[in-house]
Backbone as a chain_set.jsonl record, in Angstrom:
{"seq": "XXXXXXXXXXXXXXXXXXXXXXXXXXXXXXXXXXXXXXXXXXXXXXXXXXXXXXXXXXXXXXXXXXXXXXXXXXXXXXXXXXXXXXXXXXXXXXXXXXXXXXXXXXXXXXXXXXXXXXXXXXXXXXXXXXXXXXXXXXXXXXXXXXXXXXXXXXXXXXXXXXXXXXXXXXXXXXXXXXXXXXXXXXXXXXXX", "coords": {"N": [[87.363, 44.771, 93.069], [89.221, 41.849, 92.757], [90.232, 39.375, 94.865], [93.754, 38.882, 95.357], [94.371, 39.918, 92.591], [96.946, 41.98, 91.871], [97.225, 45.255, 93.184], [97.363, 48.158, 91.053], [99.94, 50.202, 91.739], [100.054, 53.845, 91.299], [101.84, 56.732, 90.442], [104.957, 58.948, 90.666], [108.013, 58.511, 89.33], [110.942, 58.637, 90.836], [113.305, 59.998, 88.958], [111.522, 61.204, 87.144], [110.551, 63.322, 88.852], [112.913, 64.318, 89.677], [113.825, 65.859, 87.08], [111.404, 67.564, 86.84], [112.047, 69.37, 89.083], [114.391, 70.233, 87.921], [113.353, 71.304, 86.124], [111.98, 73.349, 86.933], [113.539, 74.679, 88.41], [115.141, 75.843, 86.212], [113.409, 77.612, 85.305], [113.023, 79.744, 87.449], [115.211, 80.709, 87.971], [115.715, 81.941, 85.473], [113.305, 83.788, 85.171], [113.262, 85.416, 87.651], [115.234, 87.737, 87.688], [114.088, 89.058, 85.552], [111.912, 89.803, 86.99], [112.487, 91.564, 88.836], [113.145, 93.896, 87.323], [111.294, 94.552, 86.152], [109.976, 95.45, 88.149], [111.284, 97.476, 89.231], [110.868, 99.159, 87.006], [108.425, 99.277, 86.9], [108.44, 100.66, 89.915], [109.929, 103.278, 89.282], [108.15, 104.132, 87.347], [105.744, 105.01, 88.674], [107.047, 106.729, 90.64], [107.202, 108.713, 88.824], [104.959, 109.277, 87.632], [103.39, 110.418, 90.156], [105.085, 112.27, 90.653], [104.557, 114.285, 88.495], [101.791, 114.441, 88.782], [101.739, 116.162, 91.168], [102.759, 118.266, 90.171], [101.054, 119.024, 88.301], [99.004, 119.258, 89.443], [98.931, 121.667, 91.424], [99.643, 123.546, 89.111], [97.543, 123.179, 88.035], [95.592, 124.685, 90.241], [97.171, 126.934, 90.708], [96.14, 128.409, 88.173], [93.5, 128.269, 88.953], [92.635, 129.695, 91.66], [94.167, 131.711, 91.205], [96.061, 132.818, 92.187], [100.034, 131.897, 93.158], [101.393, 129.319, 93.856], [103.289, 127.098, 95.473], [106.049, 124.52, 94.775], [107.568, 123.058, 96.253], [111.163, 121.2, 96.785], [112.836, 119.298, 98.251], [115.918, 117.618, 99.172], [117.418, 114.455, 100.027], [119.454, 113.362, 103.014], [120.785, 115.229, 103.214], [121.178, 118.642, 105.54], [118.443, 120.568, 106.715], [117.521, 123.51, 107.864], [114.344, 123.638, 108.028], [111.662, 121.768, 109.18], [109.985, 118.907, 107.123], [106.705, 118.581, 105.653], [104.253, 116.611, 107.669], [103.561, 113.999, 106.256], [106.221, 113.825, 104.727], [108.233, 112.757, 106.876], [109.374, 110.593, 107.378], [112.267, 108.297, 108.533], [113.263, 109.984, 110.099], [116.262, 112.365, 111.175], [117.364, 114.46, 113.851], [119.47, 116.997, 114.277], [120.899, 118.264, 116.829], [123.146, 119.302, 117.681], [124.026, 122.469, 116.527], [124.769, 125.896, 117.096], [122.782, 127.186, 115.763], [120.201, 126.643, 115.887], [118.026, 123.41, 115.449], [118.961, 120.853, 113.204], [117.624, 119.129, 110.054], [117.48, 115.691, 108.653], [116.727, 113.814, 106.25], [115.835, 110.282, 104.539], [114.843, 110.061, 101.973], [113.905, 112.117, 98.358], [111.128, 114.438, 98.997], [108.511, 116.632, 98.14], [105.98, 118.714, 98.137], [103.783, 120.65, 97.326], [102.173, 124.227, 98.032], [99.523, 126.503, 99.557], [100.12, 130.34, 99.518], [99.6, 131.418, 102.714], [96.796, 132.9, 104.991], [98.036, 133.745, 107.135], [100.821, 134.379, 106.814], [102.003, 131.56, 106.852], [102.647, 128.438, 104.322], [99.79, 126.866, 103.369], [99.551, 123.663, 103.085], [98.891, 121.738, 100.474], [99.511, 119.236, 98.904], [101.417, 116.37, 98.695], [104.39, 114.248, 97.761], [106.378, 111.844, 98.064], [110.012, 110.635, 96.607], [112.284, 108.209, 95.933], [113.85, 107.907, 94.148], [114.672, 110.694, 92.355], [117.71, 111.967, 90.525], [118.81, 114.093, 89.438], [117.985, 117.892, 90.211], [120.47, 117.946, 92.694], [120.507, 119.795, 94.691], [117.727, 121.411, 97.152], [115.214, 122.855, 95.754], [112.616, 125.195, 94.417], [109.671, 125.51, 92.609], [107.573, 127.689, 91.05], [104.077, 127.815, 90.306], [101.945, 130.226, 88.33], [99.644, 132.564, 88.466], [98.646, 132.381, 85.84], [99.108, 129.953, 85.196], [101.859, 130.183, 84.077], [105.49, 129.368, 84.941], [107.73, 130.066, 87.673], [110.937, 129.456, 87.336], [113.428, 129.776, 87.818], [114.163, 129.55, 90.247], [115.75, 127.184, 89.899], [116.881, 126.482, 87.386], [119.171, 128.137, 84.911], [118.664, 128.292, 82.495], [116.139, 128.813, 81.323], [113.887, 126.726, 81.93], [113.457, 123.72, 83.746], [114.86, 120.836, 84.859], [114.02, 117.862, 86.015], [115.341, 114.728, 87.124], [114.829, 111.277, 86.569], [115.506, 108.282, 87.929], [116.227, 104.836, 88.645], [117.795, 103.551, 91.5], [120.481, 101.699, 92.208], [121.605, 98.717, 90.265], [120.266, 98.962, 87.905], [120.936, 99.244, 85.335], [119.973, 98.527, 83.108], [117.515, 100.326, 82.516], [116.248, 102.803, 81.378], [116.699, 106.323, 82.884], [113.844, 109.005, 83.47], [113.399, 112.153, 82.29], [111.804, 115.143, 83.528], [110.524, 118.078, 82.57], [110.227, 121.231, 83.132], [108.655, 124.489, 82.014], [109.451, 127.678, 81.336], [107.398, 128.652, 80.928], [105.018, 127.247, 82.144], [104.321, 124.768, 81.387], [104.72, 120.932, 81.345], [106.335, 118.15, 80.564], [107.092, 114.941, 79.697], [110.217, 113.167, 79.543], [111.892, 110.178, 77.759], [115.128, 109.177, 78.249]], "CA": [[88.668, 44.192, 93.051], [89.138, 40.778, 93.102], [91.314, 38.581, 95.746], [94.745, 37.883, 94.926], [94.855, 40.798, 91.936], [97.792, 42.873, 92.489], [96.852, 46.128, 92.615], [98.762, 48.476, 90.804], [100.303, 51.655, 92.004], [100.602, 54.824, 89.724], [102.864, 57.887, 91.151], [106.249, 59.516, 89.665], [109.343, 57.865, 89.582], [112.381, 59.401, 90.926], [114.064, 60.817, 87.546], [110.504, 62.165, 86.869], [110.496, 64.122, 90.438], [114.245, 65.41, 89.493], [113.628, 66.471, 85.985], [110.292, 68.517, 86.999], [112.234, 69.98, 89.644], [115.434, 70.858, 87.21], [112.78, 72.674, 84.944], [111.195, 74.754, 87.911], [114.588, 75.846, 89.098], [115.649, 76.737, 85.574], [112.607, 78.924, 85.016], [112.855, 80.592, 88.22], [116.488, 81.838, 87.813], [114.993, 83.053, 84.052], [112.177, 84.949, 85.53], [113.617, 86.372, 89.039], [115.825, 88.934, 86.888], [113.057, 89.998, 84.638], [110.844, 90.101, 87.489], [113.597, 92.769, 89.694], [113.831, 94.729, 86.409], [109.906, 94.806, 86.036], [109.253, 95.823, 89.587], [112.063, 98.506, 89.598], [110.034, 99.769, 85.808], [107.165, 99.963, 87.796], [108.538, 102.04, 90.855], [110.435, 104.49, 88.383], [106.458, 104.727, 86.512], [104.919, 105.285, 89.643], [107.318, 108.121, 90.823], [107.17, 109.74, 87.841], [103.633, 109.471, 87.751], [103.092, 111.519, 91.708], [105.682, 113.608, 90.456], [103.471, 114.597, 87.462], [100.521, 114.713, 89.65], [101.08, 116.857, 92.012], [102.78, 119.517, 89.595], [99.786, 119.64, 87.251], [97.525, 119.851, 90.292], [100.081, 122.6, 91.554], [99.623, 124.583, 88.282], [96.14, 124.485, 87.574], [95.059, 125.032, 91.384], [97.35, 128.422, 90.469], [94.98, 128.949, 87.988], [91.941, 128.276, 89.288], [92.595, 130.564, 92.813], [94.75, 133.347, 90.94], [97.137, 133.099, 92.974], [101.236, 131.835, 92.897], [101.542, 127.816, 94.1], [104.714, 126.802, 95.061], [105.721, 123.022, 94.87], [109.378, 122.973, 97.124], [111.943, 120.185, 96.882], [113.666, 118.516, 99.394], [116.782, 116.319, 99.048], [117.889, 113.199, 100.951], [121.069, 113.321, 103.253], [120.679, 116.953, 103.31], [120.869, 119.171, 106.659], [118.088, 121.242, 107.056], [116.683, 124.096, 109.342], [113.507, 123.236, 108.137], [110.676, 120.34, 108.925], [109.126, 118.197, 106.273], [105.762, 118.517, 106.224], [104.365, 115.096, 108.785], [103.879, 113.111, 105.521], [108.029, 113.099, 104.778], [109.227, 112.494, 107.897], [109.75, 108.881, 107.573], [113.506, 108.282, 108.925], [113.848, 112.076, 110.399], [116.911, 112.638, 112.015], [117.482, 115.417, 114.257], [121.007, 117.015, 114.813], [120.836, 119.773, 117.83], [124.501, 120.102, 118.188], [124.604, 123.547, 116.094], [124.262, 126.988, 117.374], [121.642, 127.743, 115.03], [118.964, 125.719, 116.194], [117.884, 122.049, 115.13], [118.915, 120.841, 111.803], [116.494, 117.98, 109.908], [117.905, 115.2, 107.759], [115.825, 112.385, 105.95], [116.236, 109.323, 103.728], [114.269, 110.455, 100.439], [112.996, 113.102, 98.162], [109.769, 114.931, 99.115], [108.404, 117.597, 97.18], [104.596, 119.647, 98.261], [102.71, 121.797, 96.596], [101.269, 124.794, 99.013], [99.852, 128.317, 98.539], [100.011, 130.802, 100.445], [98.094, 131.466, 103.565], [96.728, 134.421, 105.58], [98.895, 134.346, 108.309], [101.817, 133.803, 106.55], [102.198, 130.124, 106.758], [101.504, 128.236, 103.679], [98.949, 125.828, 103.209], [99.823, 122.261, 102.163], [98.225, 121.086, 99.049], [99.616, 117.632, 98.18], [102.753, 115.879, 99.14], [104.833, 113.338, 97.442], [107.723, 111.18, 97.693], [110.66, 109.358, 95.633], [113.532, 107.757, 96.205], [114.845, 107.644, 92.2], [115.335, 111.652, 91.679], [118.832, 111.913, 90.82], [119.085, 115.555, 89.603], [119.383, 118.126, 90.597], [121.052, 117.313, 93.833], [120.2, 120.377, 95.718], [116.881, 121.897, 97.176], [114.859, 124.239, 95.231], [111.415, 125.096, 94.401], [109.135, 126.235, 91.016], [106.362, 128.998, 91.524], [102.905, 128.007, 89.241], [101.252, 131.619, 88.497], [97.81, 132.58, 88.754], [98.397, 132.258, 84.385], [99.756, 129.086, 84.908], [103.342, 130.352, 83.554], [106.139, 128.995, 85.719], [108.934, 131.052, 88.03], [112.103, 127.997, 87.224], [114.515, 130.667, 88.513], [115.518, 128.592, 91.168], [116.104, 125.369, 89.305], [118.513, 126.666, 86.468], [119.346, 129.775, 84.347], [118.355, 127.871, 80.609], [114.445, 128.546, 81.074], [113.12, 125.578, 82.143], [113.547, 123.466, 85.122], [114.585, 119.465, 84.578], [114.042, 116.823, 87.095], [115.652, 113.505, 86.263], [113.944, 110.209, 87.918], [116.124, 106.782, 88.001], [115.605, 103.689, 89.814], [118.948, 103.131, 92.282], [120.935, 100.321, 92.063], [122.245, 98.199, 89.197], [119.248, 98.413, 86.935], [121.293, 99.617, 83.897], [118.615, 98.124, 81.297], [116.126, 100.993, 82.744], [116.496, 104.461, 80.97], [116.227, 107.743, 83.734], [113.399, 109.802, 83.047], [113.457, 113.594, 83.183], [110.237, 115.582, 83.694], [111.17, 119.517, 82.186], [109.34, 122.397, 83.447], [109.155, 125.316, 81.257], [108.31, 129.43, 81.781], [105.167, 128.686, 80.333], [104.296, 126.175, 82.981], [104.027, 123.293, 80.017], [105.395, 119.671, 81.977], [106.691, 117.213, 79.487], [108.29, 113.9, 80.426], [111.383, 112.836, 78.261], [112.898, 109.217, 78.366], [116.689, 109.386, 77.441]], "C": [[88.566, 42.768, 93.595], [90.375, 39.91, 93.78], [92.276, 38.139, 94.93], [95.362, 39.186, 93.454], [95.806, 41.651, 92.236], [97.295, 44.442, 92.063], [98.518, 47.189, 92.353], [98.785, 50.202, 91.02], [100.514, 52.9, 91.422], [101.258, 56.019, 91.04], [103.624, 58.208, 90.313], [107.38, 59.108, 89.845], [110.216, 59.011, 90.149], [113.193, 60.679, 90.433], [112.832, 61.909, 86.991], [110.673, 63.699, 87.769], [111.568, 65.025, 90.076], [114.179, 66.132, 88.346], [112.796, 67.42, 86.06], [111.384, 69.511, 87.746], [113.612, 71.341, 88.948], [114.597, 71.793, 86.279], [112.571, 73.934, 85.664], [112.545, 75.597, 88.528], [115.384, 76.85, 88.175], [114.773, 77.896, 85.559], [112.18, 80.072, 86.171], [114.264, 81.333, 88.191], [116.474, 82.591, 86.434], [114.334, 84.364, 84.634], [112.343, 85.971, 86.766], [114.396, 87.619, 88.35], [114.879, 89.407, 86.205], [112.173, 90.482, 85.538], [111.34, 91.524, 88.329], [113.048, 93.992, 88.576], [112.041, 95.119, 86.457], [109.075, 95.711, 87.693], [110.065, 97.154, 89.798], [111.595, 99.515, 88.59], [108.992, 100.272, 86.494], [107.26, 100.904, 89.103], [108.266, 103.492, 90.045], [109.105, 105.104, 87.912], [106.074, 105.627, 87.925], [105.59, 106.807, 90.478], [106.941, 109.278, 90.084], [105.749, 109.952, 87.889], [102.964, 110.595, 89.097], [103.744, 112.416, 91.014], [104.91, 114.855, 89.529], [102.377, 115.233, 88.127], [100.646, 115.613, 89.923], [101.955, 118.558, 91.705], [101.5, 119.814, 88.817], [98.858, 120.029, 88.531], [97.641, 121.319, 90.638], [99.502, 124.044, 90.383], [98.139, 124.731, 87.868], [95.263, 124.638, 88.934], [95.798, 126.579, 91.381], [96.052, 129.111, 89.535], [93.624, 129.241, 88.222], [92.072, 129.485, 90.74], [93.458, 131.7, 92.31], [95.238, 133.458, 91.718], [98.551, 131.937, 92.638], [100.775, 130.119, 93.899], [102.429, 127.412, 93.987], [104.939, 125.574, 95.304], [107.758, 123.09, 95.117], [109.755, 121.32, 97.188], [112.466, 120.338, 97.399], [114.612, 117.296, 99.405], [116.725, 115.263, 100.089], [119.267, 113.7, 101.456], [121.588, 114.499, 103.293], [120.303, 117.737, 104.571], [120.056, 120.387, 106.349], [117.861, 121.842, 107.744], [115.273, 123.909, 109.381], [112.551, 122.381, 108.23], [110.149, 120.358, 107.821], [107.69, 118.448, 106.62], [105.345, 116.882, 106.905], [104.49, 114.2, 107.449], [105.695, 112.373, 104.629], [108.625, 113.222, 105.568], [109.59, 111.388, 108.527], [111.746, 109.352, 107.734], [114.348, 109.671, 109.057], [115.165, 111.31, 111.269], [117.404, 114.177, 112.164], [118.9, 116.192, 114.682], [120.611, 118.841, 115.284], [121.757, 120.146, 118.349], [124.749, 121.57, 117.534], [123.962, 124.52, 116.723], [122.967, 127.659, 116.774], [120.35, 127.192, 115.018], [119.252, 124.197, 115.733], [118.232, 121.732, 113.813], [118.329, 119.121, 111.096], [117.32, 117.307, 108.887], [117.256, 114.132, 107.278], [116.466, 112.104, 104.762], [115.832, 109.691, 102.227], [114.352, 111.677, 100.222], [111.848, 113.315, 98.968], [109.891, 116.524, 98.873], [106.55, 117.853, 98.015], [105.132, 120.527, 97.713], [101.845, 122.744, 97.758], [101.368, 126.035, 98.817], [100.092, 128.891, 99.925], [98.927, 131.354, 101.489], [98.119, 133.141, 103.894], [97.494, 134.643, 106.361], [100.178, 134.063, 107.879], [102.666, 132.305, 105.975], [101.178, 129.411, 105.245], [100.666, 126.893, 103.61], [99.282, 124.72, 102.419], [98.497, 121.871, 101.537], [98.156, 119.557, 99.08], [101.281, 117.788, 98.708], [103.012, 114.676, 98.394], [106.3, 113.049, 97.966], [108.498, 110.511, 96.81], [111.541, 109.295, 96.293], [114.799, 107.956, 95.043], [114.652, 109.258, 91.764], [116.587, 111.851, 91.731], [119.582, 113.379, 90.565], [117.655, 116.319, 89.382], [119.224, 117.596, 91.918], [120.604, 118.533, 95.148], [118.495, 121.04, 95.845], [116.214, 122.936, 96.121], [113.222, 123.874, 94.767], [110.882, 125.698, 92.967], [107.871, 126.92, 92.25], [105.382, 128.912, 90.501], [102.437, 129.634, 89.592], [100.106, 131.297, 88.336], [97.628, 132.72, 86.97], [98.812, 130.871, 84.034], [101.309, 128.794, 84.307], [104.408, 130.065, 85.261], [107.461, 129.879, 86.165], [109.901, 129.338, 88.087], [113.406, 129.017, 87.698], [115.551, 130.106, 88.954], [115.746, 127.012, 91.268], [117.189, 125.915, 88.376], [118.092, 127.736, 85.577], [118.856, 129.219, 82.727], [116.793, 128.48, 80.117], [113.474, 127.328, 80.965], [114.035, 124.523, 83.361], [113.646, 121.691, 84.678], [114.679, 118.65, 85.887], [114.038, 115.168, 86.356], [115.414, 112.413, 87.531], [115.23, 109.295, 87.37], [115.83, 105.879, 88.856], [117.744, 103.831, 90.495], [119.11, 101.968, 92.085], [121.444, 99.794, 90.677], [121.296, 98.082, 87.842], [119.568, 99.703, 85.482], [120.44, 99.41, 82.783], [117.479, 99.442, 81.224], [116.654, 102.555, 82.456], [115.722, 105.156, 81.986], [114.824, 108.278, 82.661], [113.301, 111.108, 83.379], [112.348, 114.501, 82.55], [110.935, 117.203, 83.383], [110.012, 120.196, 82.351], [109.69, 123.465, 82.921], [108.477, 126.436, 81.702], [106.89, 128.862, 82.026], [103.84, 128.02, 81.234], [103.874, 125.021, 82.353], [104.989, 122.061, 80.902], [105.448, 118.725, 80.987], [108.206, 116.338, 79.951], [109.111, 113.297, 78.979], [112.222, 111.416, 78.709], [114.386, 109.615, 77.477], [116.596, 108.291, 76.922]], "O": [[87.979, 42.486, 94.639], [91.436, 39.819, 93.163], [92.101, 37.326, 94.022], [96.572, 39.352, 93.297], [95.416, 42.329, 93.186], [97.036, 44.785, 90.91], [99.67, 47.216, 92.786], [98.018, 51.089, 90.646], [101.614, 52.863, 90.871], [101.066, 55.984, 92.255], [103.344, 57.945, 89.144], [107.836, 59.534, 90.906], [110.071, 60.192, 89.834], [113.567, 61.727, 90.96], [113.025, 63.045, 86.558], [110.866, 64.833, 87.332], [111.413, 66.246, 90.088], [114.529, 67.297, 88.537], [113.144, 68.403, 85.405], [111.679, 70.506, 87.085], [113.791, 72.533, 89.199], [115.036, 72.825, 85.771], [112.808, 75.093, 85.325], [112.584, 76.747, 88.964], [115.966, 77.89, 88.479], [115.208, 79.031, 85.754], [111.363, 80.98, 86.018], [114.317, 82.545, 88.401], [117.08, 83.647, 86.251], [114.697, 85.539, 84.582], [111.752, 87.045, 86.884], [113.877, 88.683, 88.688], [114.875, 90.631, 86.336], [111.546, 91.491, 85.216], [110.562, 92.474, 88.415], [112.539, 94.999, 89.066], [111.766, 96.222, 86.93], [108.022, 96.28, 87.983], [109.539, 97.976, 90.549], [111.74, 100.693, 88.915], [108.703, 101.457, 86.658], [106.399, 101.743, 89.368], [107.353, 104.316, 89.998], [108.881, 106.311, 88.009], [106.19, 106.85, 88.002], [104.882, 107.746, 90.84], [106.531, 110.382, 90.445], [105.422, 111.072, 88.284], [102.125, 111.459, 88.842], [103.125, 113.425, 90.676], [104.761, 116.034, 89.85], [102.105, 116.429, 88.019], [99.965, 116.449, 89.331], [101.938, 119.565, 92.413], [101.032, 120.952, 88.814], [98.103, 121.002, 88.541], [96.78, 122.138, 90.315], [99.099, 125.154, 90.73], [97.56, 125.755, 87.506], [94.059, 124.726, 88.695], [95.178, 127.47, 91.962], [95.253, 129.97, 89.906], [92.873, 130.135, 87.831], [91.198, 130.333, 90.564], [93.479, 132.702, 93.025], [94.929, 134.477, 92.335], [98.239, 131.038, 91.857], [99.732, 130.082, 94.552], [102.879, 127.154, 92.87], [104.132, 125.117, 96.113], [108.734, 123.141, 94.369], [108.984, 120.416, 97.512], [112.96, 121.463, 97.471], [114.203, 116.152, 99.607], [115.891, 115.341, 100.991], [120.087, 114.276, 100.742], [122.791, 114.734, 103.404], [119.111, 117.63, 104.862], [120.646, 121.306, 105.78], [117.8, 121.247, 108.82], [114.736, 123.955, 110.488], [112.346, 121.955, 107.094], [109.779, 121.411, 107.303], [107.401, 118.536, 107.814], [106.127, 115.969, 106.64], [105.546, 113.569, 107.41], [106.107, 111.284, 104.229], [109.707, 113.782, 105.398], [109.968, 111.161, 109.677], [112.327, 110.321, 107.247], [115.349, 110.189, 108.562], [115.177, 110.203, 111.809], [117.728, 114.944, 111.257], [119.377, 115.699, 115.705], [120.304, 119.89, 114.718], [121.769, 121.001, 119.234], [125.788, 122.061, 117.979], [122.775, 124.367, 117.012], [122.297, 128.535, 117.323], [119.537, 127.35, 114.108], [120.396, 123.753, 115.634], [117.682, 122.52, 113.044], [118.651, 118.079, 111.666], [117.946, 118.062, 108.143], [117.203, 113.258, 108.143], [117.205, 112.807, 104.073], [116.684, 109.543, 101.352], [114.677, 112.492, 101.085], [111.51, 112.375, 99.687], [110.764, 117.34, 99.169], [106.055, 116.806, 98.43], [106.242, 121.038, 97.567], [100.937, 122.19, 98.377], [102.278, 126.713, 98.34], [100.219, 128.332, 101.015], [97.758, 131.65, 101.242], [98.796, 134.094, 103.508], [97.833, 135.821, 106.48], [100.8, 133.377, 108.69], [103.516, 132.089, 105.112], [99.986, 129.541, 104.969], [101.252, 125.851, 103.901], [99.306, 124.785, 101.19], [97.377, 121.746, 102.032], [97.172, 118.831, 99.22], [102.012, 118.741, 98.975], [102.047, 113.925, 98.252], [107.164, 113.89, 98.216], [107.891, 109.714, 96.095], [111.791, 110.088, 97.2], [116.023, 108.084, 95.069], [114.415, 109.278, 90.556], [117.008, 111.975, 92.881], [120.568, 113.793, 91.175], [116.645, 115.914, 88.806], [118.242, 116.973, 92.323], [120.417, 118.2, 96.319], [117.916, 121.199, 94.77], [116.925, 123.864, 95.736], [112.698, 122.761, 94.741], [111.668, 126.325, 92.258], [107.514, 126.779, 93.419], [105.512, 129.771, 89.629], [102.509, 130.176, 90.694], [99.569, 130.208, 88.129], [96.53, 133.15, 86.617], [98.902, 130.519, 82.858], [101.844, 127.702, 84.112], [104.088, 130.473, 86.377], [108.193, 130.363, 85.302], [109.556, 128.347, 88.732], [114.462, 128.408, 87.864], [116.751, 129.983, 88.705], [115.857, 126.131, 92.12], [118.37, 125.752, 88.68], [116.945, 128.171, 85.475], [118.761, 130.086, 81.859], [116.376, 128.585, 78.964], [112.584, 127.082, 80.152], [115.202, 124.751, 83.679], [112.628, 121.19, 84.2], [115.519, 118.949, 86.736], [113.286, 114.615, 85.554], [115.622, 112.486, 88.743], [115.87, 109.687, 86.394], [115.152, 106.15, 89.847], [118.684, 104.182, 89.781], [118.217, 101.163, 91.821], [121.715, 100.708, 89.899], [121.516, 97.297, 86.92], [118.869, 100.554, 84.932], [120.305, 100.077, 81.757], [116.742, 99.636, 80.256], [117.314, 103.265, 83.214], [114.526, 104.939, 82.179], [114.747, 108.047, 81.454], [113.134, 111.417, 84.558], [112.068, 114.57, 81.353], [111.932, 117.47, 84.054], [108.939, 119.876, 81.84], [110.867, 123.79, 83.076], [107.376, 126.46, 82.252], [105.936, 128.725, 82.792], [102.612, 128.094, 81.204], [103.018, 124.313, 82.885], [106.144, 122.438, 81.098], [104.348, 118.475, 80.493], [109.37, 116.584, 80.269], [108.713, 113.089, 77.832], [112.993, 111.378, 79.668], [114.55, 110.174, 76.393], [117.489, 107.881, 76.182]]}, "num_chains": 1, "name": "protein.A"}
């Protein structure tokens, strides 16, 4: 560089600076809604997916030990007499005002799978949680057999047993899915 040359400055003007910035703010109020809707797709998968799990494991761990495998549901917001096993006892609360002992209430689903033991007590298998089952609303449990055919008894009188997933909240664009358990012990997920 030679004395006296002005040197010359390069950078971004002003209007440049504001225009970049007007693009980045449109394409982030584009993409923050798709991204909610994509992340609430992917819970809903991912429930459904454990839920899946840890019935098939459920039914062919009946078959394989010849013996009955029961996989018990547990509502939210629901007073029980009985504990969760330790893995759903995120936000326990305890209410020991009733004559009848302690009664247990937590924030989610949770659903195990456990056979029975020798001393009575049965043996936990597998444990899951959701947040997005929306029916049914009250407790109840299926019974895999040692043929793999399913007791749905105490889910509903049709012959087969439905469990319907949803995400909570406003995410209308996202079809429930409901997971149907049949006699036969056959699991088949259905989007509406």
């Amino acid at each position: 560089m030679t004395v006296g040359d002005p040197v010359q400055q390069r950078g971004f003007t002003l209007i440049e600076l504001m225009l970049t910035l007007t693009i980045a703010s449109l394409l982030t109020m584009v993409a923050v809604p798709s991204f909610s809707t994509f992340m609430a797709r992917q819970q809903l998968a991912g429930d459904v997916n454990q839920l899946l799990s840890v019935m098939t494991f459920a039914r062919s761990e009946a078959i394989k030990q010849r013996q009955p495998i029961t996989v018990s549901f547990s509502p939210p917001d629901t007073s029980i007499s009985t504990r969760r096993p330790d893995e759903c006892r995120d936000d326990e609360q305890i209410d020991d005002s009733g004559d009848d002992g302690p009664r247990y209430v937590y924030s989610t689903w949770c659903y195990w799978a456990e056979s029975p033991g020798n001393d009575g007590e049965g043996a936990l298998m597998r444990v899951g949680q959701a947040a997005s089952i929306r029916q049914p609303d009250d407790p109840f449990s299926l019974v895999f057999k040692s043929l793999g055919d399913a007791d749905v008894s105490d889910c509903a009188d049709t012959g087969q047993c439905e469990i319907t997933l949803a995400p909570s909240g406003a995410e209308d664009a996202i079809d429930p899915v409901t997971i149907r358990v049949r006699e036969t012990g056959s699991l088949r997920k259905v989007t509406s």
